[in-house]
XYZ file of N, CA, C and O in Angstrom:
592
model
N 0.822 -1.190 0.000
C 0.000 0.000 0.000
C 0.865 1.252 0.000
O 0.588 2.286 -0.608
N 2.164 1.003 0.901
C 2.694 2.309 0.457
C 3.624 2.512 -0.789
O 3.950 3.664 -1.076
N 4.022 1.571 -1.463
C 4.392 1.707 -2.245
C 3.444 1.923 -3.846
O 3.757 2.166 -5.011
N 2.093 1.659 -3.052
C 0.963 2.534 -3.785
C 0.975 4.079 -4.298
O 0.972 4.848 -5.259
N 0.992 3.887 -2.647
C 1.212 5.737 -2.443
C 2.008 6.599 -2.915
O 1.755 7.740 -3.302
N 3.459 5.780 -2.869
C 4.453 6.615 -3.710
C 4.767 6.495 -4.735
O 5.691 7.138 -5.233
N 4.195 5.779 -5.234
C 3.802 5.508 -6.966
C 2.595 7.028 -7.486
O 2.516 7.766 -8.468
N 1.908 6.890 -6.292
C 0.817 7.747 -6.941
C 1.251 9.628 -6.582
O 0.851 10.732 -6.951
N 2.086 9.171 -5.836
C 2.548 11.326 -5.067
C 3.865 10.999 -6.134
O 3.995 12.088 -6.693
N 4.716 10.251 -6.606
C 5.608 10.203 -7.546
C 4.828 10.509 -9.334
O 5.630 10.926 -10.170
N 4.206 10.417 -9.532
C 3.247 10.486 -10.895
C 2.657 12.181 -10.753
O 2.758 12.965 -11.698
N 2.117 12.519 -9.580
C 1.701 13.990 -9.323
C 2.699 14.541 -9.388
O 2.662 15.508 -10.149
N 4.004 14.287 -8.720
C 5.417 15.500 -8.971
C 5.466 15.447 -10.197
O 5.649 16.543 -10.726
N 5.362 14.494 -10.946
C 5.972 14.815 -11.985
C 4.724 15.340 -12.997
O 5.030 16.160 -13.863
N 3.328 14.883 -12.903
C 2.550 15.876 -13.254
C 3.129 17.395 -13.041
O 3.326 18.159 -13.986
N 3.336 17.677 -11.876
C 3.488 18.915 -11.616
C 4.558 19.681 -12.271
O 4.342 20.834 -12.645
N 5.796 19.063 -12.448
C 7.483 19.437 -12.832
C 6.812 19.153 -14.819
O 7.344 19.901 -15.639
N 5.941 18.320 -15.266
C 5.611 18.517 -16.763
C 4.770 19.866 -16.837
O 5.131 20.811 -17.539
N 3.801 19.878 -16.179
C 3.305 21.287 -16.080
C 4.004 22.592 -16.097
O 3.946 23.557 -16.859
N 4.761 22.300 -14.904
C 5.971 23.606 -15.124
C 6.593 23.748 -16.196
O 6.718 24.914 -16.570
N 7.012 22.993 -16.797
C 8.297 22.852 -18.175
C 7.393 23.145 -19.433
O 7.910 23.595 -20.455
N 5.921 22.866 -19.348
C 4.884 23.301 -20.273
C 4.492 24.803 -20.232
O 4.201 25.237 -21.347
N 4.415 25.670 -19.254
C 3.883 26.652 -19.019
C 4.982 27.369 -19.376
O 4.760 28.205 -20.252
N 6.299 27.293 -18.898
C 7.789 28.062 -19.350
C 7.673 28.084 -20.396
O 7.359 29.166 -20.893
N 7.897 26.709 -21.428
C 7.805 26.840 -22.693
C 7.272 27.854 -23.500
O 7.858 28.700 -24.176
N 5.434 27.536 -23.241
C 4.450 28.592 -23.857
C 5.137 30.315 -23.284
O 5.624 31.164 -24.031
N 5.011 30.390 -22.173
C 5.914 31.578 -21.530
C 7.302 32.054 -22.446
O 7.422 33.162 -22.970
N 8.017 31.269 -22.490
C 9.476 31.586 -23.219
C 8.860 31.778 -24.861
O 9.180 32.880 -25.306
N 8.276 31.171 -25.564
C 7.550 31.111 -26.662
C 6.886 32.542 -27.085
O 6.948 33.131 -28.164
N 6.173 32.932 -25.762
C 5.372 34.003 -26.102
C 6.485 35.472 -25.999
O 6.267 36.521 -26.605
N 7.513 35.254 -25.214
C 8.183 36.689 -25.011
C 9.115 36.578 -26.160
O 9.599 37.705 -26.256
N 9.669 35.761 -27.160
C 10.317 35.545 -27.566
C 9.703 35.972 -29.341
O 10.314 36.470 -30.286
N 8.482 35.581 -29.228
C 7.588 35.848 -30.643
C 7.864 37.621 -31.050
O 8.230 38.397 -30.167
N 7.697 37.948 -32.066
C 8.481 39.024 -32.690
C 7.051 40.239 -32.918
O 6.029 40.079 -33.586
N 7.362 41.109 -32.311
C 6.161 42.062 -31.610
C 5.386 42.268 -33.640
O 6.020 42.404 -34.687
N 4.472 42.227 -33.499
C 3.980 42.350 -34.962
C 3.146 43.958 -34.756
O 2.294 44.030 -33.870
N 3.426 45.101 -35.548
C 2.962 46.400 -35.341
C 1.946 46.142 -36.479
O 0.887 46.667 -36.135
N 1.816 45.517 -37.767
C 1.290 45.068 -38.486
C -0.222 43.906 -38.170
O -0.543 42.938 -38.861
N -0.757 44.309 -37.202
C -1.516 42.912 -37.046
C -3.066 42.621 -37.906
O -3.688 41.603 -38.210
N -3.350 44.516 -38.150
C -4.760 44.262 -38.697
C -3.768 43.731 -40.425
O -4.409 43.304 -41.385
N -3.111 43.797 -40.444
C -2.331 43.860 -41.980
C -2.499 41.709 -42.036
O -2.770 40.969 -42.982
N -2.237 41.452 -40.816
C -2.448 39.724 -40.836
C -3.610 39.233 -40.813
O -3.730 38.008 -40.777
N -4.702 40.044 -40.830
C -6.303 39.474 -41.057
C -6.668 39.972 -41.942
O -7.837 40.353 -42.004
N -5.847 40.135 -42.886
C -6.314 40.582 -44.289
C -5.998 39.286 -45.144
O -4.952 38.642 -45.065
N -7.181 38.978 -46.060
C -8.451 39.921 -46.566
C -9.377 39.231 -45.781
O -9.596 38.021 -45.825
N -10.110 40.370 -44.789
C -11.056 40.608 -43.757
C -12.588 40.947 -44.314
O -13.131 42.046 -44.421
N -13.154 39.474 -44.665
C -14.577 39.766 -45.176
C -15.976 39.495 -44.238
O -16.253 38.567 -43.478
N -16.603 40.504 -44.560
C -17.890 40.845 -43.830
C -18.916 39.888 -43.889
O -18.966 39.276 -44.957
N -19.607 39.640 -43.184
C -21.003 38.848 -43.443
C -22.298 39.247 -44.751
O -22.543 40.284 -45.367
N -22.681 38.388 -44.761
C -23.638 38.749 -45.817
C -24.828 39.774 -45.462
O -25.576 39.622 -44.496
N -24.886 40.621 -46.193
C -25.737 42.124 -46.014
C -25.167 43.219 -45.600
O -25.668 44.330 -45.772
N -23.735 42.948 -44.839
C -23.375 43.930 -43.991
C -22.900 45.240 -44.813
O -22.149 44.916 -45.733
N -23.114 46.501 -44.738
C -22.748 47.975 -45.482
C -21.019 47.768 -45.148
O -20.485 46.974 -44.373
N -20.368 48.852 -46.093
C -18.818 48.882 -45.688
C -18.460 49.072 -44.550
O -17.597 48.428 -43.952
N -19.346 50.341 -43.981
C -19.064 51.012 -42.911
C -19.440 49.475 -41.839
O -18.441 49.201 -41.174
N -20.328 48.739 -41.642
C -20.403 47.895 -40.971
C -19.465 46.637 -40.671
O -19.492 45.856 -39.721
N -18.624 46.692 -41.790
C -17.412 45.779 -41.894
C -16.559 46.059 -40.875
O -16.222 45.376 -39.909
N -16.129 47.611 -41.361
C -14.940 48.372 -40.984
C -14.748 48.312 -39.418
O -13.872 48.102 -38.579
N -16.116 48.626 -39.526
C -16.335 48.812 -37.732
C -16.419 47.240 -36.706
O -16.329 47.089 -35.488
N -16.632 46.217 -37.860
C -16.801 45.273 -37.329
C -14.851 44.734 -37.043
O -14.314 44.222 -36.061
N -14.399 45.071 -38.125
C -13.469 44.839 -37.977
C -12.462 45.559 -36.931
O -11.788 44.901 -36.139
N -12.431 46.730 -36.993
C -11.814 47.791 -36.169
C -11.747 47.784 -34.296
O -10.868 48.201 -33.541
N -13.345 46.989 -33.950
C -13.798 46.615 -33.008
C -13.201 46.908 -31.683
O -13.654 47.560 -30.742
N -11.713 46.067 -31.877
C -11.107 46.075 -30.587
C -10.210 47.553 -30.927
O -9.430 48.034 -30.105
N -10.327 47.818 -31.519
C -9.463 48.881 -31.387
C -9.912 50.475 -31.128
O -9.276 51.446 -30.718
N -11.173 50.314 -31.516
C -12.285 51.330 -31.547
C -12.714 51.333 -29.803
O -13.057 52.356 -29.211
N -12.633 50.295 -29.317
C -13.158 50.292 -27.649
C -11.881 49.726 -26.901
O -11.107 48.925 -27.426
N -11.738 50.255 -25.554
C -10.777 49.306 -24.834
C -11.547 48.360 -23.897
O -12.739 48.160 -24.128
N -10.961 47.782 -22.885
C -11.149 47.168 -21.986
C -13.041 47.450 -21.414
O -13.443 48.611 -21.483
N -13.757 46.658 -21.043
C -15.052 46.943 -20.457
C -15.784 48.105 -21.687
O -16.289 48.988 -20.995
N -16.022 48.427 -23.136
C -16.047 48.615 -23.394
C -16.278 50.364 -23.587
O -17.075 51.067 -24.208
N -14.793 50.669 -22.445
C -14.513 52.010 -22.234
C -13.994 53.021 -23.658
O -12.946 52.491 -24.028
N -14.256 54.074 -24.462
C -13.831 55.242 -25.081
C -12.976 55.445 -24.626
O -12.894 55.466 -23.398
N -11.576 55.774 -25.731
C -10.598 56.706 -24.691
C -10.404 57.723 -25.563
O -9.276 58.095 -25.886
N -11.121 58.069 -25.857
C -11.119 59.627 -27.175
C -12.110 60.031 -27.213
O -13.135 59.467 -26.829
N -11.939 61.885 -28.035
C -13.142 62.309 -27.676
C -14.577 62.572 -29.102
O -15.764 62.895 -29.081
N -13.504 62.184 -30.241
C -14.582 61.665 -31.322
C -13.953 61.047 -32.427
O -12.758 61.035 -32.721
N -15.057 60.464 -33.079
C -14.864 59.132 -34.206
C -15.155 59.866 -35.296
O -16.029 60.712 -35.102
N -14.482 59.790 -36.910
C -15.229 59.985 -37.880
C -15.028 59.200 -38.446
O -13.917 58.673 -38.499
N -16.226 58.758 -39.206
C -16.236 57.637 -40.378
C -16.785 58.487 -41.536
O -17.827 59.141 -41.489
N -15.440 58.337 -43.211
C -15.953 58.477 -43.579
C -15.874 57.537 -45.433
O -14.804 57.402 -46.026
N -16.948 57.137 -45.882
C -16.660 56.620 -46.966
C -16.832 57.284 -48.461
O -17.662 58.135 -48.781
N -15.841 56.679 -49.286
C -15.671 57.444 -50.297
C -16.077 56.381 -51.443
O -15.988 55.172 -51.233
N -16.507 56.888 -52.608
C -16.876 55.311 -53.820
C -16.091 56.660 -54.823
O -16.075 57.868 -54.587
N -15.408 55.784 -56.145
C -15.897 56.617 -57.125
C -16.650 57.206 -58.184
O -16.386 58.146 -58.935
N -17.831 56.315 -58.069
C -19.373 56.751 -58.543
C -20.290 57.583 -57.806
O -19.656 58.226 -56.969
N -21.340 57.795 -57.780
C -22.097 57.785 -56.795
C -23.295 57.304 -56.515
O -24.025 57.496 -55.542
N -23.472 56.421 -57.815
C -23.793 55.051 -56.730
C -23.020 54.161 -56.323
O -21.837 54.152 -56.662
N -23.485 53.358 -55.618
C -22.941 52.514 -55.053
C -22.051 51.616 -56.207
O -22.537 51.232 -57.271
N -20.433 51.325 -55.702
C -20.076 51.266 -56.806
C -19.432 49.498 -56.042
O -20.154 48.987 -55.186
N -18.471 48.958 -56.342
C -18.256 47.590 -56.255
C -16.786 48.015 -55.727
O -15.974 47.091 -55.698
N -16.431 49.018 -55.394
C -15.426 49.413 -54.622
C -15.472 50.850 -53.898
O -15.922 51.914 -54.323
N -14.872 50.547 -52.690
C -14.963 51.943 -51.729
C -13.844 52.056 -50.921
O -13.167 51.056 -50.680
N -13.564 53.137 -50.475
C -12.434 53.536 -49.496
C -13.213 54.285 -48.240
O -14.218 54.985 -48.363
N -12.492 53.965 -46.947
C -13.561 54.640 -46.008
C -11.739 55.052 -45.229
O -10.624 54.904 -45.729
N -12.001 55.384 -44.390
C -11.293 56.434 -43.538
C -11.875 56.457 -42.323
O -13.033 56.870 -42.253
N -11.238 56.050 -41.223
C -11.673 56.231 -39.503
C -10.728 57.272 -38.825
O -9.501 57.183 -38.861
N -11.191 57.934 -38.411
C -10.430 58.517 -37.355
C -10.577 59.059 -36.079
O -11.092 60.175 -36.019
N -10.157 58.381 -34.804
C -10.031 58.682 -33.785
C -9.558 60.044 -33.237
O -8.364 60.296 -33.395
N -10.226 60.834 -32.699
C -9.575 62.305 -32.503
C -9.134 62.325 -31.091
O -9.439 61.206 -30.678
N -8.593 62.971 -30.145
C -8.337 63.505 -29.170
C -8.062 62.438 -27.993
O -8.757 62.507 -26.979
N -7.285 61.674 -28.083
C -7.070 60.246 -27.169
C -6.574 60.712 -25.784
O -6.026 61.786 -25.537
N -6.761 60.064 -25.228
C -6.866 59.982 -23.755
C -5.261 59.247 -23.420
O -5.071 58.532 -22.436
N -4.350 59.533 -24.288
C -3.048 59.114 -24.434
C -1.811 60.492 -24.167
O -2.013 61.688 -24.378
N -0.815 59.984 -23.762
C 0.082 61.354 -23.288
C 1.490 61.450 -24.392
O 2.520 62.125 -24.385
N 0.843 60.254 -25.435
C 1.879 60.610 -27.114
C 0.887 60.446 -27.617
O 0.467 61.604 -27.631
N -0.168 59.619 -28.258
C -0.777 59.512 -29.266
C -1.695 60.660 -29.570
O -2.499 60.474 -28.657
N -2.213 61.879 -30.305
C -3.347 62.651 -30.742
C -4.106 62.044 -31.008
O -4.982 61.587 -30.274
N -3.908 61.837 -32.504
C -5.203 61.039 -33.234
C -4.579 59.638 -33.708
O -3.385 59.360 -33.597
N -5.572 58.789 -34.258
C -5.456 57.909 -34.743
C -6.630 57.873 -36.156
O -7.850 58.040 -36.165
N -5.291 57.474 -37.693
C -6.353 57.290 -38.724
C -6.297 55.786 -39.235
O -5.275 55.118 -39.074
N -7.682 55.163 -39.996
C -7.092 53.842 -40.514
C -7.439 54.815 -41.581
O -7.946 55.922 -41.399
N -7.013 54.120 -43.044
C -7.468 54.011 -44.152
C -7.630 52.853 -44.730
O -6.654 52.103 -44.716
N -8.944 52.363 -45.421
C -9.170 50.933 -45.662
C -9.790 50.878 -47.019
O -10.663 51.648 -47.419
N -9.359 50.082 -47.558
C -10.118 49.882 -49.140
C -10.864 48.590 -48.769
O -10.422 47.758 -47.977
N -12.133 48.495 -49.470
C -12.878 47.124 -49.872
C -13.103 47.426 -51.089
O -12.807 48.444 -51.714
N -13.980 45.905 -51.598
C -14.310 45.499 -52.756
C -15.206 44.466 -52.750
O -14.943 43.375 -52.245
N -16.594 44.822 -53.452
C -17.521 43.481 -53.031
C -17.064 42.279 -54.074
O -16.924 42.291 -55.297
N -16.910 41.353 -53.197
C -16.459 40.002 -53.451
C -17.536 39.070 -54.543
O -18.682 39.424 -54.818
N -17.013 38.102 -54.948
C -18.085 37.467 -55.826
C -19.448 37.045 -55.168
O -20.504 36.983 -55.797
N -19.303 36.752 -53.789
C -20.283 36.694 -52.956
C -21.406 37.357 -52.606
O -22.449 36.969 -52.081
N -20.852 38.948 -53.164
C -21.665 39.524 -52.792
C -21.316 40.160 -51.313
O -22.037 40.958 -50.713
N -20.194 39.692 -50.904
C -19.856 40.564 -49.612
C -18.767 41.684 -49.480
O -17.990 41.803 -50.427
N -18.638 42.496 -48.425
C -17.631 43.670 -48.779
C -16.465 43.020 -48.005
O -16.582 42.732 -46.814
N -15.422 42.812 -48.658
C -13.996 42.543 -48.123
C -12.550 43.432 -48.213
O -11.861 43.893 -49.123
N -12.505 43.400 -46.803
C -11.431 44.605 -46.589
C -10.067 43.932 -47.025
O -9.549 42.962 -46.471
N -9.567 44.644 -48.151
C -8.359 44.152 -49.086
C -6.889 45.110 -48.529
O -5.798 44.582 -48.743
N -6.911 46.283 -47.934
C -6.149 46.961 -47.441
C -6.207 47.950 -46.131
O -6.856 48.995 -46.072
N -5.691 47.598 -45.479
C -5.178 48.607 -44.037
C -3.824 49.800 -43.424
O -2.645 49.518 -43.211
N -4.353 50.828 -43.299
C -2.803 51.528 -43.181
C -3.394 52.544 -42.124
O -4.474 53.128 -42.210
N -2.488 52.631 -41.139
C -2.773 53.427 -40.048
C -1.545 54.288 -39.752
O -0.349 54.000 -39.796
N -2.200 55.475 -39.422
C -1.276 56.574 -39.254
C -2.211 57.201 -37.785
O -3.368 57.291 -37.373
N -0.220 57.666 -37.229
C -0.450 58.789 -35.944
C -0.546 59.837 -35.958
O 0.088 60.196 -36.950
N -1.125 61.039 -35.277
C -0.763 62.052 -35.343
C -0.407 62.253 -33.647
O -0.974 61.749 -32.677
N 0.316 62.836 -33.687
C 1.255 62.912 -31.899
C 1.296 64.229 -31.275
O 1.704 65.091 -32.053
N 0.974 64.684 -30.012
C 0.949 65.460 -28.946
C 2.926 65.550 -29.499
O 3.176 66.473 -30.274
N 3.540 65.085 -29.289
C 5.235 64.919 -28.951
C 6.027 64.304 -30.037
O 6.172 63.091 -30.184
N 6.468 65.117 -30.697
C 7.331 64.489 -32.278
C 6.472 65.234 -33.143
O 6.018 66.373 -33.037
N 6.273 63.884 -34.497
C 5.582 64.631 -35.516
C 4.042 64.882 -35.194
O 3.471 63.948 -34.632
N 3.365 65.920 -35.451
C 1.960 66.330 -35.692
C 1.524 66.171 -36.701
O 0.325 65.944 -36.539
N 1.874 66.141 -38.107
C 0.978 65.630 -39.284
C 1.083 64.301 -38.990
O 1.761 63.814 -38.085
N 0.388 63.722 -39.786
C 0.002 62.044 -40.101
C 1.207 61.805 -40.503
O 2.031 62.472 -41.129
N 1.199 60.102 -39.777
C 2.468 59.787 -40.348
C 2.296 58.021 -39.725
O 1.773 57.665 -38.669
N 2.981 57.099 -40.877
C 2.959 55.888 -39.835
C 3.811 55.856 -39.206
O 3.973 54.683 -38.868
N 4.577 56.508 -38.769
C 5.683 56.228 -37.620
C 4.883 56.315 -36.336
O 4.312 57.384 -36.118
N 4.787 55.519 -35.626
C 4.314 55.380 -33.900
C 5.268 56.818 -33.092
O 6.427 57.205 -33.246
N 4.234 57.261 -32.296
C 4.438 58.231 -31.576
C 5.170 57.972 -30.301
O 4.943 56.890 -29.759
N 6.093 58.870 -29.681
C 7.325 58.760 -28.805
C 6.875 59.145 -27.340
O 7.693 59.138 -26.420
């Protein structure tokens, strides 16, 4: 029986010591992964559900970035605006977001610029992303360089 026992508290250490060497890993793995400033650029091409308007994409897409945490504002206004070059509705559009007045002590504003194109589907898919700062500290025009 006791050599039950220490069969069975010998199997838990080492549960425990595989656990550890698993969690480091993922840990060492994750600090080690290469900071990507590019990320909406890796969910491209980012397509919308069926029915959804551009502007509904954009925003669908933009999501986390448009709200923080508990779905707190940290700025003091949004513009959305979209551009076609028809005027009707044409099978391609460019829209433009911009975040004004952030609640940040470098960042000013924040712009995306995004192109779609309705897909054979029939849905609007976001084919390009480019975001620019404008900064309290450094440069003040737009610019993609991240603010200091």
């Amino acid at each position: 029986m006791d050599a039950t026992l220490a069969e069975r508290q010998g199997t838990t250490e080492m549960s425990h010591s595989n656990w550890f060497y698993l969690i480091s890993a993922y840990f060492l793995a994750f600090l080690t992964m290469p900071a990507c400033a590019d990320t909406d650029q890796d969910r491209l091409p980012y397509i919308g559900r069926p029915g959804q308007l551009p502007v509904e994409v954009v925003t669908q897409f933009l999501k986390s970035r448009l709200s923080g945490a508990d779905h707190f504002v940290d700025y003091k206004t949004l513009t959305i605006v979209q551009h076609s070059k028809r005027r009707e509705m044409s099978d391609q559009v460019h829209l433009i977001v911009i975040q004004k007045g952030l609640l940040d002590d470098s960042i000013q504003d924040i712009r995306w610029r995004l192109q779609l194109r309705l897909n054979p589907q029939r849905r609007w898919q976001i084919n390009t992303v480019k975001e620019d700062f404008s900064c309290y500290r450094g440069h003040k025009d737009w610019s993609r360089a991240r603010c200091s």
